[in-house]
Short mmCIF file of C-alpha atoms in Angstrom, two decimals:
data_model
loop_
_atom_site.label_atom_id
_atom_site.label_comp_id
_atom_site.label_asym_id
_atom_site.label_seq_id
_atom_site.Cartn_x
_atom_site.Cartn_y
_atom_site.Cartn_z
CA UNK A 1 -21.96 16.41 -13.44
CA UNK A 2 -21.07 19.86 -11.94
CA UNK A 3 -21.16 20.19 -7.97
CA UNK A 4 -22.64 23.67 -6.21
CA UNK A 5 -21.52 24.00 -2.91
CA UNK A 6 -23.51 27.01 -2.53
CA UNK A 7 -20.62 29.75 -1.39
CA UNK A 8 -19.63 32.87 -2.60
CA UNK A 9 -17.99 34.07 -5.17
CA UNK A 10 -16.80 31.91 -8.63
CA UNK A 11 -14.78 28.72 -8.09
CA UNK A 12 -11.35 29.42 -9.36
CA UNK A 13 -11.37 32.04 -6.47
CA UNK A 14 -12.99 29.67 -3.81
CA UNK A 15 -10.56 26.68 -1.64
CA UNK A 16 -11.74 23.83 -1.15
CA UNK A 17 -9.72 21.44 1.19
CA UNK A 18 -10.89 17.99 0.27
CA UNK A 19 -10.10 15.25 3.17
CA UNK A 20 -8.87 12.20 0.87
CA UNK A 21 -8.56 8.69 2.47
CA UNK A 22 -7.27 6.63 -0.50
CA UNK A 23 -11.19 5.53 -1.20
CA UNK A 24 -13.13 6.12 -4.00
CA UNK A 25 -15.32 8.28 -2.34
CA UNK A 26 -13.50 11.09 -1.13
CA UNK A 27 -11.36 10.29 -4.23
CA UNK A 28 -14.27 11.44 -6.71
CA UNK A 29 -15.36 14.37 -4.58
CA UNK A 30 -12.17 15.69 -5.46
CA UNK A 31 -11.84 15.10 -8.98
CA UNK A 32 -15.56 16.38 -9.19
CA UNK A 33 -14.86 19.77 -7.45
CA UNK A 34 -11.33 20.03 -9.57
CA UNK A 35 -13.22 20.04 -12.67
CA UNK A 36 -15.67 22.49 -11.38
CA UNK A 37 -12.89 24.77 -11.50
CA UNK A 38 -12.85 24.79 -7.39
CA UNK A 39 -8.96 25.76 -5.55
CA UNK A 40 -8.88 21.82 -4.85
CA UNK A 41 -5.62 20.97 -1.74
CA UNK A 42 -5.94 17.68 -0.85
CA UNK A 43 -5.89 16.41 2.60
CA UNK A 44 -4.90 13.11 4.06
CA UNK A 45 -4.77 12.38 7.90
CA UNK A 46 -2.03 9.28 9.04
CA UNK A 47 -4.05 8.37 12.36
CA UNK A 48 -2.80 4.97 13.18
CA UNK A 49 0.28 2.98 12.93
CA UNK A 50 -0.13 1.16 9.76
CA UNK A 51 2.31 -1.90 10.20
CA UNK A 52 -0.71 -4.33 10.34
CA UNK A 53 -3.28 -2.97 8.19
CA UNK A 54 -0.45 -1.69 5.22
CA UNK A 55 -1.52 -4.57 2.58
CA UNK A 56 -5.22 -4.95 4.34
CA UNK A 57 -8.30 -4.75 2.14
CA UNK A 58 -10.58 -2.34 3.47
CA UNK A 59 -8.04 -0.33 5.88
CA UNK A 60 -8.17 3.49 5.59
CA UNK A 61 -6.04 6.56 6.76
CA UNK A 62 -2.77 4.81 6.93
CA UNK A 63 0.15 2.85 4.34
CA UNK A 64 -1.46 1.85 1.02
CA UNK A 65 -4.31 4.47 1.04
CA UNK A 66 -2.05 7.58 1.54
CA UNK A 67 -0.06 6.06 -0.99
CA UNK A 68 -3.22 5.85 -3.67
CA UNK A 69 -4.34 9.46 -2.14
CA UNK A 70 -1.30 10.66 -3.15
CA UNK A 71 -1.10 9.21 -6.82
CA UNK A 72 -5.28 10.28 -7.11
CA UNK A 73 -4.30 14.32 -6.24
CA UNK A 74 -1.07 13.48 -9.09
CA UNK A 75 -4.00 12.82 -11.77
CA UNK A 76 -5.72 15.49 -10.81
CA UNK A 77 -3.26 18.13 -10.49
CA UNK A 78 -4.21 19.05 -7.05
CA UNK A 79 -1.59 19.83 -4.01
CA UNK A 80 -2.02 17.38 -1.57
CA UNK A 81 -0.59 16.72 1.93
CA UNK A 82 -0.07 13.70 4.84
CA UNK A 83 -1.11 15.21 7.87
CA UNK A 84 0.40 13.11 10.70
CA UNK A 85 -2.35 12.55 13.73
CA UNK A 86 -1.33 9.43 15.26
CA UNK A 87 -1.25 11.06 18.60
CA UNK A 88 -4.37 12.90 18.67
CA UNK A 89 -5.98 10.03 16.90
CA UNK A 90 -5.23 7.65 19.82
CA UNK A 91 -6.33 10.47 22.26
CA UNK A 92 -9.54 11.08 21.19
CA UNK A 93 -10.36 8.08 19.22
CA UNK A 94 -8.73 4.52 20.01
CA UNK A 95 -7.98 5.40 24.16
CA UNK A 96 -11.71 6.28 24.70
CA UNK A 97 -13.12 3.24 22.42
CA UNK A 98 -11.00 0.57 24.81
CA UNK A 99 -12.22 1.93 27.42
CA UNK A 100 -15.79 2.25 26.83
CA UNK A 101 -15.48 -1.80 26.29
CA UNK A 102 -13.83 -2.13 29.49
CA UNK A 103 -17.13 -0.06 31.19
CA UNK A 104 -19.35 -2.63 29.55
CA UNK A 105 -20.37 -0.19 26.59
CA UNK A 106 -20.35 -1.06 22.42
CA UNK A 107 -18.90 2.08 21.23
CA UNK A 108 -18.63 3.43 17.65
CA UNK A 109 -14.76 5.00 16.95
CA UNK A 110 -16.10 6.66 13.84
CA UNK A 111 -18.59 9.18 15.79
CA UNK A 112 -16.17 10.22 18.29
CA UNK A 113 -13.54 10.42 14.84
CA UNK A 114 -15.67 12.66 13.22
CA UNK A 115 -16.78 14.60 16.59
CA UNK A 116 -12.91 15.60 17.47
CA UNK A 117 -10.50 14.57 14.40
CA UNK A 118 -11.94 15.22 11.20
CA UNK A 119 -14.70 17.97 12.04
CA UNK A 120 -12.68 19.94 14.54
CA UNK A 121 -8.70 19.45 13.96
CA UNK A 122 -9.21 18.87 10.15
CA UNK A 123 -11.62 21.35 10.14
CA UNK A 124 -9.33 23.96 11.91
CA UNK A 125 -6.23 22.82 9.52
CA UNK A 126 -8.41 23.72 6.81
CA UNK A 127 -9.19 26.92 8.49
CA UNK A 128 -5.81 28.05 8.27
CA UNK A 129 -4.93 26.91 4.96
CA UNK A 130 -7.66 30.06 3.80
CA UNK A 131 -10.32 27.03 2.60
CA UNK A 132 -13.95 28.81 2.04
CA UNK A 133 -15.50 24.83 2.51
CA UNK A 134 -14.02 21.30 3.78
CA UNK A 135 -15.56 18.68 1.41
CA UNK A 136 -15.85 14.88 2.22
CA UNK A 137 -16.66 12.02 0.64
CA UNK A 138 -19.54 10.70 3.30
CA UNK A 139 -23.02 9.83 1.70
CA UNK A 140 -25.32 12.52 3.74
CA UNK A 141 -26.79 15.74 2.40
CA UNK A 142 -26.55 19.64 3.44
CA UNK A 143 -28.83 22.05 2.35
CA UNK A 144 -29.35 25.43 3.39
CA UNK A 145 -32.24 26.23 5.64
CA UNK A 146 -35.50 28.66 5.34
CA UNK A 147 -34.78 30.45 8.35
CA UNK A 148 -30.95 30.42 8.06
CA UNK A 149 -28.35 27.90 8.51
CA UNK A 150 -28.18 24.57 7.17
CA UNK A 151 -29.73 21.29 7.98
CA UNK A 152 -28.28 17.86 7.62
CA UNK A 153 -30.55 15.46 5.61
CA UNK A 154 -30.22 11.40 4.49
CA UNK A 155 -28.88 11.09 1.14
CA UNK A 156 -30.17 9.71 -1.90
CA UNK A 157 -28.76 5.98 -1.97
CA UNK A 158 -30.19 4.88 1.21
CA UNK A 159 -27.84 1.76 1.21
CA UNK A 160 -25.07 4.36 1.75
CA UNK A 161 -26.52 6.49 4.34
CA UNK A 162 -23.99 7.78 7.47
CA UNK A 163 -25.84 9.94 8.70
CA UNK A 164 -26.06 7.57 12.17
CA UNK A 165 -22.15 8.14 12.44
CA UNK A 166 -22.54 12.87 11.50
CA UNK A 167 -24.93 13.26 13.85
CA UNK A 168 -22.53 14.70 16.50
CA UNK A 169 -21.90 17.32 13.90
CA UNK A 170 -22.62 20.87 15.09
CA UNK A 171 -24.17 23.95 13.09
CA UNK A 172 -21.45 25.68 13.19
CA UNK A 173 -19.70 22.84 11.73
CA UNK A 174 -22.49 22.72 8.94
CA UNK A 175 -21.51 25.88 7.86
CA UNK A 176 -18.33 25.02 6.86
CA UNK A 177 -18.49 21.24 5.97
CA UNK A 178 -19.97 20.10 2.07
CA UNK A 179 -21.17 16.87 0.78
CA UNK A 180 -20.58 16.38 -2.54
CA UNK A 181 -22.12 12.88 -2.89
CA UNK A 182 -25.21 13.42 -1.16
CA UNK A 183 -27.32 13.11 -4.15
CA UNK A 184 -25.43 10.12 -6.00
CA UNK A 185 -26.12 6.72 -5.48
CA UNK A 186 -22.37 4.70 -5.24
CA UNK A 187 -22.69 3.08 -8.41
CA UNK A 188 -22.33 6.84 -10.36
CA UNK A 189 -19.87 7.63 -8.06
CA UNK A 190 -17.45 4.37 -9.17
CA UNK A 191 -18.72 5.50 -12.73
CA UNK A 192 -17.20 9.10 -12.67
CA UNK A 193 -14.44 7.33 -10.63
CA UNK A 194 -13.26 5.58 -14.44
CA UNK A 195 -14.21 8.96 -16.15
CA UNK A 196 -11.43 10.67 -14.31
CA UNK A 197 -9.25 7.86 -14.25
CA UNK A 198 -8.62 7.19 -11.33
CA UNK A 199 -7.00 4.00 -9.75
CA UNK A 200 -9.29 3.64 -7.00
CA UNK A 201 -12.66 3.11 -8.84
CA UNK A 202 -12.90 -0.39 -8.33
CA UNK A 203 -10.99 -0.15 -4.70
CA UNK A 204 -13.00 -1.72 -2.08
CA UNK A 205 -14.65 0.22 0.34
CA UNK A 206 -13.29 0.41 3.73
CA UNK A 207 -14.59 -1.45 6.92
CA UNK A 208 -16.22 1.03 9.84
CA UNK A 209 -13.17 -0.04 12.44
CA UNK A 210 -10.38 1.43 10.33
CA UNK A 211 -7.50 0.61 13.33
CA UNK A 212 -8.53 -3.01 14.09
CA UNK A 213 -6.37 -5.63 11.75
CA UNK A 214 -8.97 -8.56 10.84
CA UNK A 215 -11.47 -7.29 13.02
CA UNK A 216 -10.23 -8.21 16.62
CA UNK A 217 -11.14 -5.39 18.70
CA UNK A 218 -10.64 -7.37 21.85
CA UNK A 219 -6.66 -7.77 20.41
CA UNK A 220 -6.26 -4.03 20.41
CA UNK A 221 -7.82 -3.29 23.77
CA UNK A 222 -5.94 -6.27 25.49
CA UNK A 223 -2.87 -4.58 23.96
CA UNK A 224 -3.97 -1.25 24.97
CA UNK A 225 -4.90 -2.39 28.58
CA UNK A 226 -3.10 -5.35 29.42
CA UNK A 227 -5.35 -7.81 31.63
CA UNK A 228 -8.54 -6.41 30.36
CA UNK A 229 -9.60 -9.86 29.33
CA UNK A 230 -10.18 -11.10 32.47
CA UNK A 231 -12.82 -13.90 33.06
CA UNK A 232 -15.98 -13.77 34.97
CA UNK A 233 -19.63 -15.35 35.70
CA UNK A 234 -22.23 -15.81 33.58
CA UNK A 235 -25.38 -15.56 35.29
CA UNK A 236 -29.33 -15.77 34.24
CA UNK A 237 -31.99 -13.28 35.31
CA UNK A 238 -33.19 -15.57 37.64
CA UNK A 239 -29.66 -15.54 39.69
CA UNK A 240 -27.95 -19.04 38.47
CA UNK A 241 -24.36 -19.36 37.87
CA UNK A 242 -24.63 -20.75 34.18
CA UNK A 243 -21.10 -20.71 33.32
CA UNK A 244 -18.23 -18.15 32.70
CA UNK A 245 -16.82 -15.74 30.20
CA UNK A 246 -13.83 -15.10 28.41
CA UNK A 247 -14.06 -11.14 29.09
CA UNK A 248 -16.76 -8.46 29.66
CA UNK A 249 -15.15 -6.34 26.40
CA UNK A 250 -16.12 -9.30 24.26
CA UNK A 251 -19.57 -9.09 24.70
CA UNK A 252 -22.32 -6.61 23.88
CA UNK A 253 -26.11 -6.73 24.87
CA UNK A 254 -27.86 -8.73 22.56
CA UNK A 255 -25.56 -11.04 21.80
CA UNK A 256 -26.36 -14.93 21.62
CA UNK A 257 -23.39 -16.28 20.16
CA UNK A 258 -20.25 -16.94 22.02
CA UNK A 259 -21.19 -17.57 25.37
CA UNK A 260 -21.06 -21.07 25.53
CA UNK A 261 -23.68 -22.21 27.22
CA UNK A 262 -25.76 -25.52 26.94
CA UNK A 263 -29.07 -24.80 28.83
CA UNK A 264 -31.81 -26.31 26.57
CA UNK A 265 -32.86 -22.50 25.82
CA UNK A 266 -31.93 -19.58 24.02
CA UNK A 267 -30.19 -16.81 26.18
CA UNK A 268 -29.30 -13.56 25.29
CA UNK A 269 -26.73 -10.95 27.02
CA UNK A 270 -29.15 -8.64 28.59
CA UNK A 271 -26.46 -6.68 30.68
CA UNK A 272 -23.30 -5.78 31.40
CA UNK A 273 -21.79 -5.56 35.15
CA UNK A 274 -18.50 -4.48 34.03
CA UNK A 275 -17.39 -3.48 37.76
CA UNK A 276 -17.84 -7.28 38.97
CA UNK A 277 -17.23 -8.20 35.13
CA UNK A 278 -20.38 -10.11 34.97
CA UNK A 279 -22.57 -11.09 32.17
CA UNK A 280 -26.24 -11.20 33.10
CA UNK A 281 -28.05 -13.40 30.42
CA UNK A 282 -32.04 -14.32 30.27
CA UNK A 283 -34.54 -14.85 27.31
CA UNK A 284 -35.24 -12.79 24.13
CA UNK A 285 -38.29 -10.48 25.70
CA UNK A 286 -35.73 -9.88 28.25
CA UNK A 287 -34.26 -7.23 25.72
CA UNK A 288 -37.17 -5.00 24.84
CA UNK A 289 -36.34 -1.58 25.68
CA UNK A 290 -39.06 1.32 25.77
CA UNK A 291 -37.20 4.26 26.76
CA UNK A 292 -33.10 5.23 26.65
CA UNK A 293 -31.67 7.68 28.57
CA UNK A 294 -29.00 9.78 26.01
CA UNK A 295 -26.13 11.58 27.32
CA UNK A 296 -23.86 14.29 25.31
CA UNK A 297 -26.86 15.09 22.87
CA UNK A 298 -26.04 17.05 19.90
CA UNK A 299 -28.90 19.26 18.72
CA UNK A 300 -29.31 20.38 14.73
CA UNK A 301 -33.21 20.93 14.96
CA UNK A 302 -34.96 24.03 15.09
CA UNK A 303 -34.51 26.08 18.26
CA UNK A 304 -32.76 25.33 21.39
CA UNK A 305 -33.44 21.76 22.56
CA UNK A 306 -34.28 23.13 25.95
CA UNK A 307 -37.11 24.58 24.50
CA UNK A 308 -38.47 21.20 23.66
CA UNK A 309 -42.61 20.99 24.78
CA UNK A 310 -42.96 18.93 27.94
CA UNK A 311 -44.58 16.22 26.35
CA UNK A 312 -41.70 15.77 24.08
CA UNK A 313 -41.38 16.10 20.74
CA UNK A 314 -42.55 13.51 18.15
CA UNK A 315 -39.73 12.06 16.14
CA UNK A 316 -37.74 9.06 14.56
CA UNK A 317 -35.18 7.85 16.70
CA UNK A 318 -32.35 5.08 15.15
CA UNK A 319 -30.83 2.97 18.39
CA UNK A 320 -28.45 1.37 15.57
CA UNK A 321 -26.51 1.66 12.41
CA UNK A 322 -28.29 -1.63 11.19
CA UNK A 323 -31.57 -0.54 12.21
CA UNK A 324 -34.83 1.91 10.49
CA UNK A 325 -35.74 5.01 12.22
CA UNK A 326 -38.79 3.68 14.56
CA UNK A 327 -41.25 6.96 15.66
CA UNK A 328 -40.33 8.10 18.69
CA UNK A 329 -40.55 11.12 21.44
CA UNK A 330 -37.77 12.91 23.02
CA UNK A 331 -38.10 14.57 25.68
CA UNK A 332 -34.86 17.25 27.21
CA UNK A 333 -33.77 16.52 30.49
CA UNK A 334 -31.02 18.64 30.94
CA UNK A 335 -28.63 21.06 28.24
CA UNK A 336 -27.49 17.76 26.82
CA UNK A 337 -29.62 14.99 28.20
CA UNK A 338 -32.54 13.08 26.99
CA UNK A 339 -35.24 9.98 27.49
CA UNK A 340 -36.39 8.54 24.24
CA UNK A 341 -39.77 6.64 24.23
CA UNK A 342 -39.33 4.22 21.56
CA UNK A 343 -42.79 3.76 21.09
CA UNK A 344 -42.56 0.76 19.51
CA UNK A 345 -40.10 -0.82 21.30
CA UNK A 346 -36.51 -1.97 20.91
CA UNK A 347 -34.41 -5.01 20.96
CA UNK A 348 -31.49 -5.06 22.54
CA UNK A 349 -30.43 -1.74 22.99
CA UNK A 350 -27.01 -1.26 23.86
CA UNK A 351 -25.31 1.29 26.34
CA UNK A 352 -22.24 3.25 24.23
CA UNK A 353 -24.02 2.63 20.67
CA UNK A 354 -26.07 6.53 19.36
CA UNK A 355 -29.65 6.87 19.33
CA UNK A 356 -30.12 9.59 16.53
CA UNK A 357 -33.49 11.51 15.85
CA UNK A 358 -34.70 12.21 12.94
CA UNK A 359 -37.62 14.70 11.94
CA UNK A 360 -41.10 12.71 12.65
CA UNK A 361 -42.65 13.82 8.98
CA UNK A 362 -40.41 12.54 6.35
CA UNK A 363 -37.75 10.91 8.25
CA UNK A 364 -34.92 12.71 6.29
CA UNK A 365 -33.88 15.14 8.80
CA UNK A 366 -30.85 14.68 10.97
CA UNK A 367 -32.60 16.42 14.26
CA UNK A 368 -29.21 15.08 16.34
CA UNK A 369 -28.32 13.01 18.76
CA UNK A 370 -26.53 11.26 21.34
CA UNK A 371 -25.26 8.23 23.28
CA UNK A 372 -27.04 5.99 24.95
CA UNK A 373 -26.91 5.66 28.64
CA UNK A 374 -29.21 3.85 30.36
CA UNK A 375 -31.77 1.34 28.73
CA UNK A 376 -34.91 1.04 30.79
CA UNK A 377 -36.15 -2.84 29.89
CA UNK A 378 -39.70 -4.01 30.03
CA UNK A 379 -38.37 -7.23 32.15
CA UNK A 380 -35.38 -4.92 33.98
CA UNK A 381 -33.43 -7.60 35.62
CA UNK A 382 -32.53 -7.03 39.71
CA UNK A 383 -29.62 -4.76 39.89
CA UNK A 384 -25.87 -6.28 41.13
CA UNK A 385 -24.59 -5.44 44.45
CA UNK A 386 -22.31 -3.08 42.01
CA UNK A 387 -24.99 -1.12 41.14
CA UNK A 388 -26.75 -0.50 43.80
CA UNK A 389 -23.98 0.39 45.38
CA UNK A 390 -23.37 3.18 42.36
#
């Protein structure tokens, strides 16, 4: 297989910086644009302190994956380098995640990583290192556009889509950034993995929270914020004191399991009071959400998104990782605020998690995105004292 990444002039006179995480992925996108004859340096970014995740199964960016990085660029014959981010890492990535939990939010690490570490300071480093392209291993697609510019698109192995965690990725971003594996489903990509020998091809792929060891967020934020797991009430829609919880941050709306409660019906977290670190809980239909408010919206579709019509604009919208595109409208409220009409409704829609849009006639078309604010719920439940007050 030979990889275009559609930029001038021939290979041997075009760099490439190639962010490597030990994985197979970015792994193969660099053996794939070596043999292509491509300037291949290798890049790999130490964000975290890797004393508990060194021997981990599925960690990434820290102990055993720089060390397979570095023995992957050896087979290749590529330069490669161990970029120390720790600090800037922890600003912009694990400070803001604890946090968000603390406000009551479920937040996803690997947008804001991608928004600030790896598509602005990697993308910079690259800059200066004289690289024409930085290539990654994600599973998403760019392709130039008709009228200029290039679009960002759902790959071919749908199983492997990201393109809910890139769309915070800007166009002048897309200009620089490549995809290799957009077009590959994984199971070619381990295959060309054992072409070029490399010892990753079988490696397991790595979990979406690369800092948390065994998957205890609520360990790294009460380490991070000492006291954040305080207690508080549980109480239903209807204003009963059912019980109490172990900590606001270890909840997130939707959520059935975990709270305890013996009340001869199903309940569901419908939302979080984080200021009086209160649960409110009430039945399933309690959930459905019509229309989110987005914050921070990132625009990739065709002209300025203040230019949207004032009915909105039909589209897809995705409210999580684990969920289809549903059709939608979006409507601008501001330079980087929106209300989504899910016009079929949601289910347990969660403040902090994206809601991306997607073009309305194929559903292929990264149109942007943002994060969701406010969920407006069919059955709203009365506000606290909190938030009125607010």
């Amino acid at each position: 297989m030979t990889v275009d990444l559609e930029l001038p002039g021939p290979p041997a006179a075009t760099r490439v910086v190639v962010a490597m995480s030990g994985g197979v992925d970015s792994s193969v996108v660099a053996g794939l644009l070596a043999r292509g004859g491509y300037d291949v340096v290798g890049v790999t970014l130490q964000l975290y302190d890797h004393g508990a995740a060194t021997a981990r199964k599925g960690a990434c960016c820290a102990g055993q994956d720089i060390h397979d990085a570095r023995r992957v660029a050896e087979t290749l014959g590529i330069p490669h380098y161990v970029l120390d981010y720790e600090s800037r890492f922890r600003e912009a990535v694990i400070d803001p995640f604890a946090q968000s939990y603390l406000d009551g939010e479920t937040p996803i690490p690997c947008v804001a990583c991608n928004q600030t570490v790896k598509f602005v300071d990697l993308l910079d480093t690259a800059k200066q290192l004289g690289a024409a392209a930085l290539a990654t291993g994600h599973y998403i697609e760019s392709r130039a556009l008709p009228g200029g510019g290039r679009g960002l698109f759902r790959p071919a192995d749908a199983d492997r889509d990201q393109s809910y965690f890139l769309y915070g990725t800007t166009p002048e971003q897309l200009a620089l950034l490549r995809f290799p594996l957009g077009r590959l489903p994984k199971a070619e990509v381990r295959e060309i993995a054992r072409e070029l020998g490399l010892i990753v091809a079988d490696k397991p792929d790595s979990q979406d929270i690369c800092f948390v060891p065994n998957g205890r967020y609520a360990d790294v934020i009460e380490k991070l914020k000492p006291g954040a797991s305080e207690p508080g009430p549980i109480v239903h829609l209807d204003g009963r004191v059912l019980g109490s919880h172990e900590g606001v941050l270890r909840y997130t709306v939707g959520q059935r399991r975990g709270l305890a409660l013996s009340v001869g019906e199903p309940l569901y977290v419908v939302r979080i009071d984080a200021a009086a670190k209160t649960l409110v809980v009430g039945p399933r239909e309690a959930l459905e959400t019509r229309v989110v408010r987005v914050r921070d919206v990132n625009w990739l579709g065709d002209g300025a998104f203040g230019d949207l019509p004032a009915e909105g604009l039909a589209a897809r919208a995705r409210v999580r990782s684990t969920r289809p595109a549903a059709p939608a409208r979006i409507r601008a409220l501001g330079p980087r605020e929106a209300e989504v009409e899910l016009l079929a409704g949601e289910s347990g829609v969660a403040p902090g998690q994206a809601c991306v849009f997607y073009d309305d006639a194929t559903g292929d078309r990264v149109l942007g995105g943002g994060i969701i604010r406010a969920p407006e719920r069919v059955h709203a439940p009365a506000l606290s004292a909190s938030e009125a007050a607010r």
